[in-house]
Amino acid sequence: MLEPLTLFPVKGALWYQGESDSGPGHAEIYDILMERLITFWRRKWNDDFPFLFIQLAPFGVGLQCGSENYRIVREKQELVGV
């Protein structure tokens, strides 16, 4: 699915995702999974392009929504070191 896109140049990536990874067992390893994804993409394009995260909103603050693990995903995004 990704291979055809590697024919085109990339200036960077902007990543908004994480709701589905905020569940038990996923949020705790989000940083590891994202480091692997970023490394894979950069290797495919043979380019060390910037990779930016749009963090999940803190819905539990001010809004009455269930998003207890969003905080964990945000913290793990900050730990990504590639």
PDB file of N, CA and C in Angstrom:
ATOM      1  N   MET A   1       0.822  -1.189   0.000  1.00  0.00           N
ATOM      2  CA  MET A   1       0.000   0.000   0.000  1.00  0.00           C
ATOM      3  C   MET A   1       0.870   1.258   0.000  1.00  0.00           C
ATOM      4  N   LEU A   2       1.977   1.246   0.684  1.00  0.00           N
ATOM      5  CA  LEU A   2       2.854   2.411   0.780  1.00  0.00           C
ATOM      6  C   LEU A   2       3.824   2.508  -0.396  1.00  0.00           C
ATOM      7  N   GLU A   3       4.199   1.384  -0.935  1.00  0.00           N
ATOM      8  CA  GLU A   3       5.242   1.319  -1.963  1.00  0.00           C
ATOM      9  C   GLU A   3       5.007   2.264  -3.147  1.00  0.00           C
ATOM     10  N   PRO A   4       3.812   2.343  -3.735  1.00  0.00           N
ATOM     11  CA  PRO A   4       3.628   3.253  -4.874  1.00  0.00           C
ATOM     12  C   PRO A   4       3.880   4.722  -4.519  1.00  0.00           C
ATOM     13  N   LEU A   5       3.656   5.090  -3.284  1.00  0.00           N
ATOM     14  CA  LEU A   5       3.853   6.482  -2.868  1.00  0.00           C
ATOM     15  C   LEU A   5       5.317   6.860  -2.757  1.00  0.00           C
ATOM     16  N   THR A   6       6.184   5.879  -2.610  1.00  0.00           N
ATOM     17  CA  THR A   6       7.602   6.177  -2.444  1.00  0.00           C
ATOM     18  C   THR A   6       8.240   6.704  -3.724  1.00  0.00           C
ATOM     19  N   LEU A   7       7.508   6.674  -4.831  1.00  0.00           N
ATOM     20  CA  LEU A   7       7.991   7.255  -6.080  1.00  0.00           C
ATOM     21  C   LEU A   7       7.950   8.783  -6.036  1.00  0.00           C
ATOM     22  N   PHE A   8       7.172   9.332  -5.111  1.00  0.00           N
ATOM     23  CA  PHE A   8       7.014  10.778  -4.999  1.00  0.00           C
ATOM     24  C   PHE A   8       7.875  11.324  -3.866  1.00  0.00           C
ATOM     25  N   PRO A   9       8.436  12.508  -4.035  1.00  0.00           N
ATOM     26  CA  PRO A   9       9.240  13.091  -2.952  1.00  0.00           C
ATOM     27  C   PRO A   9       8.366  13.493  -1.769  1.00  0.00           C
ATOM     28  N   VAL A  10       8.958  13.466  -0.591  1.00  0.00           N
ATOM     29  CA  VAL A  10       8.260  13.836   0.637  1.00  0.00           C
ATOM     30  C   VAL A  10       9.054  14.934   1.328  1.00  0.00           C
ATOM     31  N   LYS A  11       8.364  15.987   1.731  1.00  0.00           N
ATOM     32  CA  LYS A  11       9.005  17.069   2.488  1.00  0.00           C
ATOM     33  C   LYS A  11       8.923  16.810   3.987  1.00  0.00           C
ATOM     34  N   GLY A  12       7.922  16.029   4.387  1.00  0.00           N
ATOM     35  CA  GLY A  12       7.721  15.730   5.790  1.00  0.00           C
ATOM     36  C   GLY A  12       6.411  14.989   5.971  1.00  0.00           C
ATOM     37  N   ALA A  13       6.151  14.569   7.195  1.00  0.00           N
ATOM     38  CA  ALA A  13       4.911  13.870   7.517  1.00  0.00           C
ATOM     39  C   ALA A  13       4.263  14.536   8.714  1.00  0.00           C
ATOM     40  N   LEU A  14       2.951  14.643   8.660  1.00  0.00           N
ATOM     41  CA  LEU A  14       2.152  15.192   9.745  1.00  0.00           C
ATOM     42  C   LEU A  14       1.189  14.086  10.159  1.00  0.00           C
ATOM     43  N   TRP A  15       1.291  13.638  11.398  1.00  0.00           N
ATOM     44  CA  TRP A  15       0.580  12.451  11.869  1.00  0.00           C
ATOM     45  C   TRP A  15      -0.461  12.817  12.911  1.00  0.00           C
ATOM     46  N   TYR A  16      -1.738  12.579  12.562  1.00  0.00           N
ATOM     47  CA  TYR A  16      -2.818  12.725  13.532  1.00  0.00           C
ATOM     48  C   TYR A  16      -3.495  11.374  13.657  1.00  0.00           C
ATOM     49  N   GLN A  17      -3.272  10.726  14.754  1.00  0.00           N
ATOM     50  CA  GLN A  17      -3.821   9.406  15.004  1.00  0.00           C
ATOM     51  C   GLN A  17      -3.493   9.055  16.430  1.00  0.00           C
ATOM     52  N   GLY A  18      -4.210   8.158  16.998  1.00  0.00           N
ATOM     53  CA  GLY A  18      -3.895   7.720  18.340  1.00  0.00           C
ATOM     54  C   GLY A  18      -5.102   7.310  19.141  1.00  0.00           C
ATOM     55  N   GLU A  19      -6.298   7.730  18.697  1.00  0.00           N
ATOM     56  CA  GLU A  19      -7.492   7.355  19.451  1.00  0.00           C
ATOM     57  C   GLU A  19      -7.607   5.846  19.608  1.00  0.00           C
ATOM     58  N   SER A  20      -7.410   5.131  18.513  1.00  0.00           N
ATOM     59  CA  SER A  20      -7.544   3.674  18.583  1.00  0.00           C
ATOM     60  C   SER A  20      -6.391   3.024  19.353  1.00  0.00           C
ATOM     61  N   ASP A  21      -5.278   3.732  19.490  1.00  0.00           N
ATOM     62  CA  ASP A  21      -4.138   3.211  20.235  1.00  0.00           C
ATOM     63  C   ASP A  21      -4.162   3.611  21.705  1.00  0.00           C
ATOM     64  N   SER A  22      -5.221   4.260  22.133  1.00  0.00           N
ATOM     65  CA  SER A  22      -5.285   4.688  23.522  1.00  0.00           C
ATOM     66  C   SER A  22      -5.866   3.602  24.424  1.00  0.00           C
ATOM     67  N   GLY A  23      -6.231   2.480  23.848  1.00  0.00           N
ATOM     68  CA  GLY A  23      -6.792   1.388  24.635  1.00  0.00           C
ATOM     69  C   GLY A  23      -5.732   0.677  25.456  1.00  0.00           C
ATOM     70  N   PRO A  24      -6.168  -0.149  26.386  1.00  0.00           N
ATOM     71  CA  PRO A  24      -5.231  -0.888  27.237  1.00  0.00           C
ATOM     72  C   PRO A  24      -4.271  -1.736  26.406  1.00  0.00           C
ATOM     73  N   GLY A  25      -2.992  -1.691  26.766  1.00  0.00           N
ATOM     74  CA  GLY A  25      -1.992  -2.473  26.077  1.00  0.00           C
ATOM     75  C   GLY A  25      -1.395  -1.789  24.863  1.00  0.00           C
ATOM     76  N   HIS A  26      -2.067  -0.794  24.342  1.00  0.00           N
ATOM     77  CA  HIS A  26      -1.571  -0.091  23.169  1.00  0.00           C
ATOM     78  C   HIS A  26      -0.891   1.211  23.552  1.00  0.00           C
ATOM     79  N   ALA A  27      -1.509   1.972  24.421  1.00  0.00           N
ATOM     80  CA  ALA A  27      -0.967   3.281  24.792  1.00  0.00           C
ATOM     81  C   ALA A  27       0.435   3.152  25.374  1.00  0.00           C
ATOM     82  N   GLU A  28       0.670   2.091  26.108  1.00  0.00           N
ATOM     83  CA  GLU A  28       1.953   1.914  26.788  1.00  0.00           C
ATOM     84  C   GLU A  28       3.117   1.679  25.827  1.00  0.00           C
ATOM     85  N   ILE A  29       2.845   1.190  24.632  1.00  0.00           N
ATOM     86  CA  ILE A  29       3.920   0.901  23.667  1.00  0.00           C
ATOM     87  C   ILE A  29       3.861   1.828  22.449  1.00  0.00           C
ATOM     88  N   TYR A  30       3.074   2.895  22.532  1.00  0.00           N
ATOM     89  CA  TYR A  30       2.885   3.801  21.395  1.00  0.00           C
ATOM     90  C   TYR A  30       4.203   4.383  20.904  1.00  0.00           C
ATOM     91  N   ASP A  31       5.096   4.747  21.803  1.00  0.00           N
ATOM     92  CA  ASP A  31       6.381   5.330  21.393  1.00  0.00           C
ATOM     93  C   ASP A  31       7.215   4.330  20.589  1.00  0.00           C
ATOM     94  N   ILE A  32       7.218   3.092  20.999  1.00  0.00           N
ATOM     95  CA  ILE A  32       7.977   2.053  20.289  1.00  0.00           C
ATOM     96  C   ILE A  32       7.407   1.843  18.889  1.00  0.00           C
ATOM     97  N   LEU A  33       6.081   1.747  18.808  1.00  0.00           N
ATOM     98  CA  LEU A  33       5.442   1.545  17.509  1.00  0.00           C
ATOM     99  C   LEU A  33       5.705   2.716  16.569  1.00  0.00           C
ATOM    100  N   MET A  34       5.634   3.940  17.081  1.00  0.00           N
ATOM    101  CA  MET A  34       5.848   5.107  16.232  1.00  0.00           C
ATOM    102  C   MET A  34       7.299   5.222  15.792  1.00  0.00           C
ATOM    103  N   GLU A  35       8.234   4.895  16.657  1.00  0.00           N
ATOM    104  CA  GLU A  35       9.647   4.914  16.261  1.00  0.00           C
ATOM    105  C   GLU A  35       9.893   3.940  15.118  1.00  0.00           C
ATOM    106  N   ARG A  36       9.272   2.785  15.184  1.00  0.00           N
ATOM    107  CA  ARG A  36       9.428   1.791  14.113  1.00  0.00           C
ATOM    108  C   ARG A  36       8.787   2.269  12.820  1.00  0.00           C
ATOM    109  N   LEU A  37       7.610   2.880  12.924  1.00  0.00           N
ATOM    110  CA  LEU A  37       6.933   3.400  11.739  1.00  0.00           C
ATOM    111  C   LEU A  37       7.755   4.494  11.070  1.00  0.00           C
ATOM    112  N   ILE A  38       8.243   5.441  11.859  1.00  0.00           N
ATOM    113  CA  ILE A  38       9.035   6.548  11.323  1.00  0.00           C
ATOM    114  C   ILE A  38      10.313   6.026  10.675  1.00  0.00           C
ATOM    115  N   THR A  39      10.997   5.116  11.337  1.00  0.00           N
ATOM    116  CA  THR A  39      12.216   4.535  10.786  1.00  0.00           C
ATOM    117  C   THR A  39      11.922   3.825   9.466  1.00  0.00           C
ATOM    118  N   PHE A  40      10.840   3.073   9.414  1.00  0.00           N
ATOM    119  CA  PHE A  40      10.450   2.356   8.199  1.00  0.00           C
ATOM    120  C   PHE A  40      10.178   3.327   7.058  1.00  0.00           C
ATOM    121  N   TRP A  41       9.376   4.368   7.327  1.00  0.00           N
ATOM    122  CA  TRP A  41       9.049   5.342   6.276  1.00  0.00           C
ATOM    123  C   TRP A  41      10.308   6.040   5.769  1.00  0.00           C
ATOM    124  N   ARG A  42      11.151   6.466   6.684  1.00  0.00           N
ATOM    125  CA  ARG A  42      12.378   7.162   6.270  1.00  0.00           C
ATOM    126  C   ARG A  42      13.276   6.241   5.450  1.00  0.00           C
ATOM    127  N   ARG A  43      13.318   4.998   5.806  1.00  0.00           N
ATOM    128  CA  ARG A  43      14.115   4.043   5.037  1.00  0.00           C
ATOM    129  C   ARG A  43      13.521   3.850   3.643  1.00  0.00           C
ATOM    130  N   LYS A  44      12.207   3.746   3.545  1.00  0.00           N
ATOM    131  CA  LYS A  44      11.541   3.566   2.257  1.00  0.00           C
ATOM    132  C   LYS A  44      11.815   4.741   1.314  1.00  0.00           C
ATOM    133  N   TRP A  45      11.794   5.962   1.856  1.00  0.00           N
ATOM    134  CA  TRP A  45      12.031   7.154   1.041  1.00  0.00           C
ATOM    135  C   TRP A  45      13.516   7.507   0.959  1.00  0.00           C
ATOM    136  N   ASN A  46      14.331   6.824   1.746  1.00  0.00           N
ATOM    137  CA  ASN A  46      15.762   7.124   1.800  1.00  0.00           C
ATOM    138  C   ASN A  46      15.975   8.609   2.096  1.00  0.00           C
ATOM    139  N   ASP A  47      15.256   9.085   3.103  1.00  0.00           N
ATOM    140  CA  ASP A  47      15.271  10.505   3.447  1.00  0.00           C
ATOM    141  C   ASP A  47      14.941  10.659   4.935  1.00  0.00           C
ATOM    142  N   ASP A  48      15.665  11.528   5.597  1.00  0.00           N
ATOM    143  CA  ASP A  48      15.445  11.791   7.026  1.00  0.00           C
ATOM    144  C   ASP A  48      14.481  12.971   7.192  1.00  0.00           C
ATOM    145  N   PHE A  49      13.318  12.888   6.537  1.00  0.00           N
ATOM    146  CA  PHE A  49      12.357  13.993   6.551  1.00  0.00           C
ATOM    147  C   PHE A  49      11.735  14.183   7.939  1.00  0.00           C
ATOM    148  N   PRO A  50      11.255  15.409   8.223  1.00  0.00           N
ATOM    149  CA  PRO A  50      10.615  15.667   9.521  1.00  0.00           C
ATOM    150  C   PRO A  50       9.319  14.875   9.670  1.00  0.00           C
ATOM    151  N   PHE A  51       9.064  14.450  10.875  1.00  0.00           N
ATOM    152  CA  PHE A  51       7.853  13.700  11.194  1.00  0.00           C
ATOM    153  C   PHE A  51       7.227  14.379  12.407  1.00  0.00           C
ATOM    154  N   LEU A  52       6.080  15.004  12.217  1.00  0.00           N
ATOM    155  CA  LEU A  52       5.432  15.782  13.278  1.00  0.00           C
ATOM    156  C   LEU A  52       4.155  15.106  13.747  1.00  0.00           C
ATOM    157  N   PHE A  53       3.889  15.212  15.035  1.00  0.00           N
ATOM    158  CA  PHE A  53       2.664  14.683  15.627  1.00  0.00           C
ATOM    159  C   PHE A  53       1.682  15.810  15.916  1.00  0.00           C
ATOM    160  N   ILE A  54       0.425  15.541  15.674  1.00  0.00           N
ATOM    161  CA  ILE A  54      -0.642  16.379  16.201  1.00  0.00           C
ATOM    162  C   ILE A  54      -1.184  15.595  17.387  1.00  0.00           C
ATOM    163  N   GLN A  55      -1.031  16.153  18.567  1.00  0.00           N
ATOM    164  CA  GLN A  55      -1.396  15.401  19.763  1.00  0.00           C
ATOM    165  C   GLN A  55      -2.907  15.358  19.963  1.00  0.00           C
ATOM    166  N   LEU A  56      -3.342  14.288  20.590  1.00  0.00           N
ATOM    167  CA  LEU A  56      -4.755  14.124  20.908  1.00  0.00           C
ATOM    168  C   LEU A  56      -5.183  15.181  21.915  1.00  0.00           C
ATOM    169  N   ALA A  57      -6.356  15.712  21.708  1.00  0.00           N
ATOM    170  CA  ALA A  57      -6.878  16.740  22.607  1.00  0.00           C
ATOM    171  C   ALA A  57      -7.187  16.140  23.980  1.00  0.00           C
ATOM    172  N   PRO A  58      -6.976  16.928  25.040  1.00  0.00           N
ATOM    173  CA  PRO A  58      -7.275  16.445  26.397  1.00  0.00           C
ATOM    174  C   PRO A  58      -8.763  16.575  26.698  1.00  0.00           C
ATOM    175  N   PHE A  59      -9.581  15.753  26.055  1.00  0.00           N
ATOM    176  CA  PHE A  59     -11.030  15.862  26.183  1.00  0.00           C
ATOM    177  C   PHE A  59     -11.516  15.766  27.616  1.00  0.00           C
ATOM    178  N   GLY A  60     -10.822  15.019  28.446  1.00  0.00           N
ATOM    179  CA  GLY A  60     -11.249  14.871  29.823  1.00  0.00           C
ATOM    180  C   GLY A  60     -11.144  16.153  30.630  1.00  0.00           C
ATOM    181  N   VAL A  61     -10.419  17.155  30.097  1.00  0.00           N
ATOM    182  CA  VAL A  61     -10.263  18.435  30.771  1.00  0.00           C
ATOM    183  C   VAL A  61     -11.277  19.392  30.181  1.00  0.00           C
ATOM    184  N   GLY A  62     -12.293  19.721  30.922  1.00  0.00           N
ATOM    185  CA  GLY A  62     -13.303  20.664  30.466  1.00  0.00           C
ATOM    186  C   GLY A  62     -14.453  20.025  29.716  1.00  0.00           C
ATOM    187  N   LEU A  63     -14.240  18.905  29.108  1.00  0.00           N
ATOM    188  CA  LEU A  63     -15.305  18.181  28.418  1.00  0.00           C
ATOM    189  C   LEU A  63     -15.482  16.838  29.104  1.00  0.00           C
ATOM    190  N   GLN A  64     -16.683  16.404  29.197  1.00  0.00           N
ATOM    191  CA  GLN A  64     -16.962  15.135  29.858  1.00  0.00           C
ATOM    192  C   GLN A  64     -16.942  13.998  28.846  1.00  0.00           C
ATOM    193  N   CYS A  65     -15.767  13.657  28.363  1.00  0.00           N
ATOM    194  CA  CYS A  65     -15.583  12.555  27.414  1.00  0.00           C
ATOM    195  C   CYS A  65     -14.628  11.543  28.020  1.00  0.00           C
ATOM    196  N   GLY A  66     -14.824  10.304  27.677  1.00  0.00           N
ATOM    197  CA  GLY A  66     -13.908   9.272  28.143  1.00  0.00           C
ATOM    198  C   GLY A  66     -12.666   9.217  27.266  1.00  0.00           C
ATOM    199  N   SER A  67     -11.558   9.652  27.788  1.00  0.00           N
ATOM    200  CA  SER A  67     -10.293   9.602  27.048  1.00  0.00           C
ATOM    201  C   SER A  67      -9.152   9.463  28.041  1.00  0.00           C
ATOM    202  N   GLU A  68      -9.308   8.554  28.971  1.00  0.00           N
ATOM    203  CA  GLU A  68      -8.360   8.413  30.069  1.00  0.00           C
ATOM    204  C   GLU A  68      -6.935   8.146  29.593  1.00  0.00           C
ATOM    205  N   ASN A  69      -6.777   7.371  28.532  1.00  0.00           N
ATOM    206  CA  ASN A  69      -5.443   7.006  28.076  1.00  0.00           C
ATOM    207  C   ASN A  69      -4.862   7.964  27.040  1.00  0.00           C
ATOM    208  N   TYR A  70      -5.601   8.979  26.638  1.00  0.00           N
ATOM    209  CA  TYR A  70      -5.064   9.970  25.698  1.00  0.00           C
ATOM    210  C   TYR A  70      -3.814  10.611  26.293  1.00  0.00           C
ATOM    211  N   ARG A  71      -3.819  10.838  27.591  1.00  0.00           N
ATOM    212  CA  ARG A  71      -2.662  11.422  28.264  1.00  0.00           C
ATOM    213  C   ARG A  71      -1.427  10.549  28.062  1.00  0.00           C
ATOM    214  N   ILE A  72      -1.605   9.241  28.175  1.00  0.00           N
ATOM    215  CA  ILE A  72      -0.486   8.318  28.004  1.00  0.00           C
ATOM    216  C   ILE A  72       0.042   8.387  26.577  1.00  0.00           C
ATOM    217  N   VAL A  73      -0.862   8.421  25.593  1.00  0.00           N
ATOM    218  CA  VAL A  73      -0.444   8.510  24.192  1.00  0.00           C
ATOM    219  C   VAL A  73       0.330   9.801  23.962  1.00  0.00           C
ATOM    220  N   ARG A  74      -0.155  10.920  24.504  1.00  0.00           N
ATOM    221  CA  ARG A  74       0.564  12.201  24.354  1.00  0.00           C
ATOM    222  C   ARG A  74       1.951  12.120  24.969  1.00  0.00           C
ATOM    223  N   GLU A  75       2.043  11.531  26.153  1.00  0.00           N
ATOM    224  CA  GLU A  75       3.358  11.391  26.804  1.00  0.00           C
ATOM    225  C   GLU A  75       4.289  10.500  25.981  1.00  0.00           C
ATOM    226  N   LYS A  76       3.767   9.444  25.409  1.00  0.00           N
ATOM    227  CA  LYS A  76       4.582   8.542  24.596  1.00  0.00           C
ATOM    228  C   LYS A  76       5.022   9.226  23.307  1.00  0.00           C
ATOM    229  N   GLN A  77       4.176  10.085  22.740  1.00  0.00           N
ATOM    230  CA  GLN A  77       4.557  10.823  21.540  1.00  0.00           C
ATOM    231  C   GLN A  77       5.776  11.705  21.839  1.00  0.00           C
ATOM    232  N   GLU A  78       5.824  12.262  23.024  1.00  0.00           N
ATOM    233  CA  GLU A  78       6.949  13.127  23.390  1.00  0.00           C
ATOM    234  C   GLU A  78       8.242  12.321  23.573  1.00  0.00           C
ATOM    235  N   LEU A  79       8.138  11.020  23.800  1.00  0.00           N
ATOM    236  CA  LEU A  79       9.320  10.180  24.004  1.00  0.00           C
ATOM    237  C   LEU A  79       9.928   9.661  22.702  1.00  0.00           C
ATOM    238  N   VAL A  80       9.191   9.777  21.600  1.00  0.00           N
ATOM    239  CA  VAL A  80       9.694   9.266  20.326  1.00  0.00           C
ATOM    240  C   VAL A  80      10.989   9.992  19.981  1.00  0.00           C
ATOM    241  N   GLY A  81      12.037   9.219  19.752  1.00  0.00           N
ATOM    242  CA  GLY A  81      13.354   9.832  19.602  1.00  0.00           C
ATOM    243  C   GLY A  81      14.042   9.570  18.280  1.00  0.00           C
ATOM    244  N   VAL A  82      13.300   9.365  17.215  1.00  0.00           N
ATOM    245  CA  VAL A  82      13.963   9.150  15.918  1.00  0.00           C
ATOM    246  C   VAL A  82      13.860  10.399  15.063  1.00  0.00           C
TER     247      VAL A  82
END
